[in-house]
Amino acid sequence: MSVLESIYERDRLEVVGHRVPRLDGIEKVTGTAQYTTDIELPKMLYGQTLKSPYPHAVIKSIDISQAQSLPGVICVITGGDIPNNNRVMGITVSDQSILSADRVRFVGDEIAAVAAIDEKTAEKAVSLIRVEYQPLPAVFSADRAMTKDAFLVHDFAKSNVGSSKQVVAQDVEEGFSEADVIVEDTFLTSPIEHAPMETEAVVSSYDGSNLKVWSTTQVPYWDRVVLSRMLGIPQHRVRVITPHVGGGFGGRDLFTLLYICAALAWRVGGSRPVKMVRTREEEFTCSTNRHSMQIRIKLGAKKEGLLTAMQGKAIIDAGAFVGWAEALGQAQGHLFASRYKCENIKWEHYTVYTNNTPGGPMRGFGNGELSFALESMMDQLARELLIDPIKLRRMNIVKQGYVTPIGWNLKGCHLDECVDRVAEYFRAKRIELQQTNANSRFKRGIGFACGSHWCGWRPGYNARIWRTGYAKPEELYAANPSSPYVFVGENGKVQWRAGFDSELYDADPSSCILNISDDGTATVHIGEVDMGQGLYTTIAMIVSEETGIKLEDINVVGGDTNSGAFGIGTFASRSTYIAGNAALKAAKKAKEILFDLASDMLNAPTDQLKAADGKIFLRSYPERSVFIADVALRAYATRRGGGIMVSSFHDPDSVLPDSNGKGSIAEAYLFFAQGVEVEVDIETGIVRVLEVVSCHDVGKVINPIEAEGQVQGSVHQGIGHALTEEVIRQKGRIQNPNFLNYVIPPSVQMPKVKIMFVEKSETSGPLGAKGIGEPAMVGIAPAIANAIYDAVGIRMKTLPMGPEKVLAELQNTGSHEKL
Amino acid sequence: MTSNINLKINGARYAFSVRDDETLLELLRTRVGLTGVKKACDAIGECGACTVLVGGRAIYSCLYPALRADGAEIVTIEGLAVDGGLNPIQESFLKLGAIQCGFCTPGMILSTQALLEENPEASVQDIHDALSGNLCRCTGYEKIIEAIMMAKQTYAKPVSRRG
Ligand code: FES
Ligand code: FES
């Protein structure tokens, strides 16, 4: 690097890396931020749905006549009123309709919807709908559902196993035959609820040709596709807008209410808005919960500690519909094969239909459950081998440059540093604890977990389902013979039209449209949504860093499909990394235009210019400067100008899994190590988390405030998953759909969280960044379980690890002594 | 049954005729348009998002009959800013990043306001107690507690005390 370059380098990051308060913070602390729940419009109607009281029943008839004639009721719809009711919701299988028309499969399954002049009238109308049900046998556990004589949840499937797949590398049996020690056990996790503070809310209206939807969605463009298919309205006539959102955590990824409300508004017509807001109880019972799972893990290792074989099997209770469950099982296979170096891998996953509330993705997407099982087993293996659990992990973890057996190409990986830093943090404490525990009723212990996660994800949707809802042309033709996508060939066979032949949607894209106005302020459109994580501030910081436009002069507008900035959505810890890259690309283009004009004004070549703090100046002589506002004016007000309107598209260099499910599904990966100190009361079984240390390989941190916030919030949810949260169902009916009986840990139960970032710049990331949305939730449950073992010598295998379970396990073991 | 009541809300006077079963939450949100008052449970006192100040005390507006507020002075999040600037609690929440989605924020800030007005020396334990009825799903509470500790310093000094 030349002297001059190092001078340029000196003040490189003006904005990124600084603690910037979120740009929407003022609205939020003054109460002016408008959420979907707050929208009130003239001539607004209010919607409500009729839900199944049965876990499984045939709908013999639906009579809406009484409801329809109730004064104040404008519209009542059932499944038959929605043009494409059946084929629009599936991710890997089309098994779910918007409104169930002939059969209900869980308590809360929605059958009809009403729009009325006020909420009370809508509720009254719902109570007047008469449905004749014929109850069917129902099944509430995956184990039971998999037995041969179990009643089928879906007739089209030959069994309740919606899908069963494998991920295999090398030869696991041979791996086990080489092992000196083998450990094997089964772990169970409970369903939990996303519980964002704002419940699902939707407002929709239709003017005869344009459909408008405001909602709490995290995937507006995805919803636009579904709405377009559902109602047969082309995408340019469908507008999905996401105002401020009160949290999501994955729960707005299969958003039935959004589609129901839009269908109602479409039927009502006349630009009359319909508003629907879930009650908290409905949020638990009608929309998805995190899946419950059974995971069996078998590990083999040499006596020195090196893994020789890893085998795992997940049985996922999908509930009434597959939804994301099959993709989740596959994702777990990827995670299973990408944490420790081991060539012999076998992962099987079964997605099982039951008559429970449908499962849905939630922060971590199966990684929390997988890690609970795998990291507990690593601990167990360490005990069997008499090796320190950290040392065992350190010996086996993946390193930079490694290509995992499932195909992940770990170009930037600092898992080793994460593990070392967490170990170091607790080193003295671990020694101290060995002395203090002996005679106390309160036993303390320390546990660890580590792992990997993706940063974006290229799963490969079926492009034909994406566009039409159907995988086979005959089926589409049968449902809609006039569909433009199919035709009947000369041989009488139904075929896809020529050119519509791509098998998979092979992309993980985001885009950005950036306009700089003639006063030098910028409007940045992205497709993703700020669910509260601070994405818009992050994007503004990236644009500000690159263009020199001041932060307060940048307005980031996300989640409005009319902006045209396509983004596949906010999930998979992808937004900062992928949408951030799109924003950076756009910013670079805009900067080029600015510099081109400024070079005339400053009479200097563009490569000698730098932009910061609202000005463009000479790198070597910063006093010679022009205001960006004055440069921007030239772009619009002079013949030479041409405006400053640029766009960009970013698709990471990731690889679609092949037919064996292998491929580097992300371009960059996240790594973490977490450690936890707990105190177990052996009289009551109560586990208290005293301290958490959470270390993350995240690339360059764009905004430390928000990155820390993601870790703290994730740790909080991880503690909930580990210790207190459980959706309790009895015969498919949720027993605790409220915050009194569903316990989110209160502030007083939150331990101190020591946060560490390993900030090694990621070459493929925007200004070096990766992501941080999910991983801090992932290692908490296993770290707590391992800490409990460390404290009292019991191996907890079921989540949540409530006091009764801990006590029972203590009594089982018959010993309170620390091993 | 309806009754006539008079209220002062965020400094302005109002007269309403209210139903016996009308909650203060309903009145504030739908009739006064103060949507900064949130609702995150089924209006049964489990989330604290609906917290407002009645006579300086933090209450769940979802459980509070509007009728009972007759003659009272009510402050919602919209009325907390002073002279066009932020109140010290709002400011510290903003500065320290004690906000993510922001849905719990109005309730958190108002519960804090009631606490610090009454006890400017509040300990961390007092803060936990005061927030025990306010749920947050995003932040893990740590930054909220930090922000309150920071705001507390302003309240402790009588000179700069406001509100
Ligand atoms: S709305 Fe939940 S406590 Fe009032
Ligand atoms: S910031 Fe989202 S609930 Fe508190």
Short mmCIF file of C-alpha atoms and ligand atoms in Angstrom, two decimals, chain B residues 25 38-51 60-63 133, ligand 1:
data_model
loop_
_atom_site.label_atom_id
_atom_site.label_comp_id
_atom_site.label_asym_id
_atom_site.label_seq_id
_atom_site.Cartn_x
_atom_site.Cartn_y
_atom_site.Cartn_z
CA LEU B 25 -57.69 1.80 25.88
CA LYS B 38 -50.76 -0.43 22.01
CA LYS B 39 -52.41 -3.74 22.72
CA ALA B 40 -50.38 -6.93 22.64
CA CYS B 41 -52.49 -9.34 24.67
CA ASP B 42 -56.24 -9.86 24.58
CA ALA B 43 -56.72 -6.80 26.79
CA ILE B 44 -56.37 -8.87 29.93
CA GLY B 45 -53.46 -7.24 31.67
CA GLU B 46 -50.70 -9.58 30.46
CA CYS B 47 -48.49 -7.46 28.21
CA GLY B 48 -48.30 -3.85 29.42
CA ALA B 49 -48.27 -2.43 25.89
CA CYS B 50 -51.39 -0.43 26.75
CA THR B 51 -49.79 1.33 29.72
CA TYR B 60 -53.14 -0.92 32.09
CA SER B 61 -55.60 1.08 30.01
CA CYS B 62 -57.15 -2.17 28.74
CA LEU B 63 -58.45 -2.96 32.22
CA GLY B 133 -45.90 -6.18 33.73
S1 FES C 1 -53.37 -4.85 26.31
FE1 FES C 1 -52.11 -6.27 27.28
S2 FES C 1 -52.03 -5.49 29.27
FE2 FES C 1 -53.40 -4.18 28.32
#
